[in-house]
Amino acid sequence: MNTSGVLVVGSANMDMVVVCEEFPKPGETILGRQFGMFAGGKGANQAVCSAKLGGDTFFVGKMGNDIFREKLSQNMKSDGVRLDYLLIDNAEPTGIALITVNGYGQNEIVVVSGSNMKLTPEDINSHEKAFLEAGVVITQLEIPLKTVMETARISKKHGAVFILNPAPATRLPDELLRLTDYITPNEIELEMLSGIPVSDAGSATTAAKRLIDKGVKNVVVTLGSKGALLVNRDRSEIFTAREVDVVDSTAAGDAFNGALAFAISEGKTIDEAIRFANIVASYSVTKLGAQTSMPTMDEIKAVKML
Ligand code: RIB
């Protein structure tokens, strides 16, 4: 059996995106510039990213029995994600996200999880077959924590590399950290996970070491335009990102994670994988939307990023 695939266990959302000059203040009404609906959700975004780069990518997630599932699953399929293991919940609607993007490309996101939070540990168990094909398994925190735990346990049982993208931020049990080969927090998530204030590379390294002490093998902190920081037992190193004109930073973290998972599944070293993930993430912020902003390998080559 081929075990070089990337298995993504996670969420799918329909993103409703408005673009405006400045974020509105509480109680304020403003006029926006643009509105669009885009396929999103951290899990689906990471799966689409890996698949568009050429990875054999499959997705375990739960969508509602509604029009958004039809749109999202069509989109994922046409981007090359295998949906053999997609589950449907007849009671809850598919997840949605309300996203505001300001004139600087920054975003504010509110997610209503719907069916994503109905993905159970039993669902993961009943799809154990998917793990047999996976060299790398990646998940995030837009599904129940107990489901994330089960995903980690089954990944390790079958010898897959387990990557945890701890977004959105929450505290995590030590058992989960011990099962994690790579954890990929941003600075806010790292602060929450470690309990240490993070304001610069030095404090990020100290906070990341706290997670290493708890049993995570590698911490890869995403630093936005500053790139990424790798911390493990042997070393701590910053990998800088290239400068680009930012249109929309939504899903830059997902681009980084999807590309990291893909590169590791291709047998790249962690240094090579982080450099590649930085490039893919910097490409993604030059386009509006989540999955629409994920590049193919040809697109990356065309803009001479590689
Ligand atoms: O990381 C970006 C994603 O977060 C969006 O696509 C939105 O759906 C939320 O899940």
XYZ file of C-alpha atoms and ligand atoms in Angstrom:
316
model
C 0.000 0.000 0.000
C 1.179 3.556 -0.821
C 1.893 5.363 2.444
C 3.118 8.661 1.032
C -0.301 10.323 1.051
C -1.359 13.348 3.090
C -4.443 12.769 5.233
C -6.160 15.941 6.458
C -8.673 15.506 9.278
C -10.512 18.761 9.793
C -13.075 21.426 9.026
C -14.675 22.840 5.913
C -16.500 26.192 5.923
C -18.172 28.445 3.411
C -16.399 31.794 3.837
C -18.460 34.978 3.403
C -15.873 37.659 2.818
C -16.264 41.445 2.817
C -13.424 43.746 1.892
C -13.396 47.238 3.410
C -10.933 50.070 4.078
C -10.784 49.831 7.894
C -12.428 47.340 10.298
C -15.675 48.791 11.730
C -15.594 49.757 15.425
C -18.211 48.197 17.768
C -21.582 49.849 16.996
C -20.323 51.404 13.741
C -21.779 50.812 10.244
C -19.408 51.236 7.318
C -19.649 50.732 3.559
C -17.579 47.829 2.189
C -15.795 47.591 -1.171
C -16.465 44.002 -2.200
C -18.290 40.813 -1.149
C -17.665 37.204 -2.180
C -18.286 33.609 -1.036
C -15.186 31.424 -1.043
C -14.499 27.797 -0.141
C -12.687 27.753 3.227
C -12.231 26.023 6.569
C -8.752 25.329 7.932
C -8.853 21.577 7.189
C -10.233 21.917 3.667
C -7.823 24.776 2.903
C -4.815 22.696 3.959
C -6.072 19.719 1.942
C -6.597 21.855 -1.172
C -3.137 23.373 -0.743
C -1.454 19.959 -0.563
C -3.505 18.577 -3.481
C -2.875 21.593 -5.745
C 0.859 21.214 -5.164
C 0.554 17.628 -6.428
C 0.200 15.615 -3.219
C -2.012 12.509 -3.024
C -4.355 14.132 -0.514
C -7.477 12.848 1.183
C -9.830 14.486 3.659
C -11.828 13.227 6.616
C -14.400 15.786 7.731
C -18.127 16.284 8.266
C -20.350 18.595 6.258
C -24.102 19.293 6.474
C -26.725 18.012 4.063
C -27.035 21.340 2.245
C -26.026 23.494 -0.689
C -22.753 24.567 0.958
C -21.628 20.915 1.144
C -22.344 20.556 -2.570
C -20.316 23.670 -3.413
C -17.432 22.896 -1.025
C -17.084 19.245 -1.983
C -17.260 20.099 -5.713
C -14.505 22.620 -5.182
C -12.278 20.238 -3.214
C -12.733 17.482 -5.802
C -11.891 19.760 -8.703
C -8.729 20.826 -6.842
C -7.740 17.151 -6.574
C -8.672 16.286 -2.955
C -9.981 12.735 -2.537
C -13.277 12.753 -0.659
C -13.768 8.982 -0.227
C -13.969 9.504 3.548
C -16.263 12.569 3.691
C -19.086 12.277 6.251
C -22.485 14.014 6.227
C -24.476 15.198 9.244
C -28.216 15.463 8.600
C -28.955 17.680 11.608
C -26.274 20.409 11.578
C -25.539 22.777 8.680
C -22.121 22.970 7.023
C -19.754 25.347 8.837
C -19.532 28.987 7.797
C -17.087 31.827 8.474
C -17.745 35.564 8.351
C -14.522 37.233 7.298
C -13.702 40.930 7.113
C -10.544 41.907 5.216
C -9.233 45.473 5.596
C -7.212 47.618 3.190
C -3.943 46.242 4.616
C -4.935 42.631 3.890
C -5.488 41.859 7.580
C -8.546 39.812 8.530
C -11.037 39.221 11.316
C -12.857 35.873 11.294
C -15.889 34.504 13.128
C -16.588 30.804 12.542
C -19.904 29.046 13.213
C -18.778 25.422 13.221
C -22.047 23.545 12.505
C -21.312 19.995 11.307
C -17.533 20.329 11.846
C -18.073 19.937 15.602
C -20.057 16.709 14.981
C -16.965 14.851 13.734
C -16.530 12.246 16.483
C -13.685 9.936 17.598
C -15.931 7.056 16.446
C -16.003 8.598 12.946
C -12.215 8.619 12.939
C -12.097 5.001 14.124
C -14.534 3.899 11.466
C -12.209 5.472 8.854
C -9.008 3.910 10.198
C -8.391 2.577 6.686
C -7.531 6.124 5.593
C -4.534 6.142 7.938
C -3.016 3.108 6.209
C -2.416 5.225 3.104
C -1.026 8.244 4.949
C 2.629 9.089 5.413
C 1.587 12.365 7.008
C -1.577 13.221 8.962
C -2.446 16.843 9.725
C -5.276 18.280 11.784
C -6.381 21.571 13.375
C -8.698 22.663 16.196
C -11.918 23.470 14.321
C -13.159 19.960 15.195
C -13.722 18.519 18.723
C -10.550 18.101 20.800
C -11.368 14.457 21.581
C -11.484 13.817 17.819
C -8.073 15.477 17.439
C -6.765 13.168 20.211
C -8.080 10.079 18.436
C -6.572 11.278 15.157
C -3.185 11.623 16.868
C -3.410 8.169 18.485
C -4.350 6.385 15.257
C -1.680 8.299 13.304
C 1.015 7.107 15.683
C -0.418 3.551 15.755
C 0.134 3.393 11.980
C 3.511 5.124 11.998
C 2.425 8.327 10.222
C 4.042 11.701 10.907
C 1.481 13.682 12.942
C 1.271 17.467 12.432
C -0.965 19.577 14.660
C -1.874 23.088 13.563
C -3.262 24.414 16.891
C -5.714 26.914 15.406
C -7.880 28.465 16.653
C -5.941 28.886 19.904
C -6.847 26.762 22.905
C -5.050 24.917 25.719
C -4.091 21.316 24.926
C -3.620 18.171 27.053
C -0.016 17.000 27.527
C -0.924 13.584 26.078
C -1.697 15.248 22.735
C 1.587 17.178 22.804
C 3.511 13.937 23.428
C 1.937 12.388 20.301
C 2.801 15.378 18.096
C 5.754 15.317 15.697
C 5.295 18.910 14.480
C 3.155 21.612 16.083
C 2.685 24.815 14.066
C 1.321 27.650 16.243
C 1.348 31.328 15.344
C 2.569 33.697 18.061
C -0.869 34.075 19.695
C -1.414 30.311 19.759
C 2.096 29.716 21.107
C 1.459 32.142 23.948
C -1.779 30.349 24.860
C -0.193 26.878 24.667
C 2.942 27.705 26.644
C 1.588 30.286 29.090
C 4.620 32.480 28.208
C 4.106 35.974 26.678
C 5.489 36.029 23.130
C 6.688 39.335 21.668
C 9.853 38.543 19.699
C 12.058 35.687 18.471
C 13.692 35.261 21.905
C 10.427 34.879 23.805
C 9.000 32.678 21.016
C 12.018 30.367 21.395
C 11.553 30.199 25.186
C 7.836 29.456 24.755
C 8.502 26.833 22.073
C 11.057 25.116 24.353
C 8.320 24.789 26.985
C 6.336 22.704 24.460
C 9.422 20.623 23.638
C 9.779 19.923 27.387
C 6.191 18.673 27.358
C 7.031 16.135 24.651
C 6.387 17.767 21.248
C 9.229 16.792 18.891
C 9.353 19.950 16.748
C 7.752 23.382 17.120
C 7.405 25.456 13.940
C 6.157 28.933 14.867
C 4.632 30.871 11.977
C 5.683 34.525 12.230
C 3.660 36.062 9.372
C 5.792 38.308 7.142
C 8.843 37.447 9.301
C 8.779 33.780 8.210
C 8.946 30.800 10.594
C 10.923 29.664 13.621
C 11.933 26.011 14.106
C 12.668 24.818 17.636
C 13.523 21.223 18.615
C 15.864 19.490 21.094
C 18.921 20.185 18.885
C 18.482 23.733 17.660
C 16.443 26.857 17.105
C 16.470 28.604 13.710
C 14.544 31.342 11.904
C 13.631 30.881 8.238
C 12.863 34.277 6.713
C 10.034 34.819 4.231
C 10.171 36.848 1.004
C 8.441 40.220 0.875
C 5.223 40.423 -1.160
C 2.324 42.867 -1.592
C -0.388 41.560 0.703
C -3.937 41.472 -0.688
C -5.520 39.076 1.832
C -3.723 37.187 4.601
C -6.674 34.787 5.137
C -5.464 31.162 5.071
C -1.751 32.067 4.878
C -1.298 29.720 7.860
C -3.242 27.032 6.001
C -1.047 27.477 2.929
C 2.019 27.090 5.172
C 0.622 23.970 6.857
C -0.655 22.327 3.667
C 2.697 22.915 1.968
C 4.641 21.690 5.015
C 2.608 18.448 5.126
C 3.041 17.959 1.374
C 6.805 18.561 1.490
C 7.313 16.193 4.448
C 5.247 13.522 2.659
C 7.610 13.952 -0.315
C 10.561 13.086 1.910
C 11.976 16.629 2.218
C 14.039 17.535 5.276
C 12.376 19.833 7.803
C 14.563 22.750 6.650
C 13.560 22.214 3.011
C 9.907 21.797 4.008
C 9.839 25.058 6.010
C 11.542 27.042 3.211
C 9.010 25.669 0.723
C 6.047 26.337 3.061
C 7.234 29.956 3.485
C 7.181 30.388 -0.302
C 3.693 28.892 -0.679
C 2.324 31.017 2.186
C 3.803 34.201 0.709
C 2.173 33.387 -2.642
C -1.211 32.812 -0.977
C -1.417 36.305 0.565
C -1.225 37.919 -2.879
C -4.717 36.603 -3.756
C -8.182 37.101 -2.257
C -9.931 34.132 -0.584
C -8.775 30.924 1.087
C -8.688 27.996 -1.353
C -8.636 30.375 -4.348
C -5.270 31.650 -3.117
C -3.511 28.248 -2.966
C -0.940 27.891 -5.773
C -0.117 24.956 -8.011
C 3.547 23.994 -8.335
C 3.550 25.524 -11.841
C 2.256 28.838 -10.490
C 5.018 28.920 -7.903
C 7.606 28.199 -10.602
C 6.054 30.773 -12.968
C 6.556 33.610 -10.489
C 10.112 32.347 -9.958
C 9.557 31.715 -6.291
C 11.428 28.402 -6.372
O -7.586 29.915 8.227
C -8.563 30.554 7.454
C -9.871 29.849 7.639
O -10.294 30.016 8.985
C -10.999 30.401 6.789
O -11.096 29.784 5.545
C -12.213 30.194 7.697
O -13.146 29.295 7.180
C -11.663 29.736 9.040
O -11.780 28.380 9.197
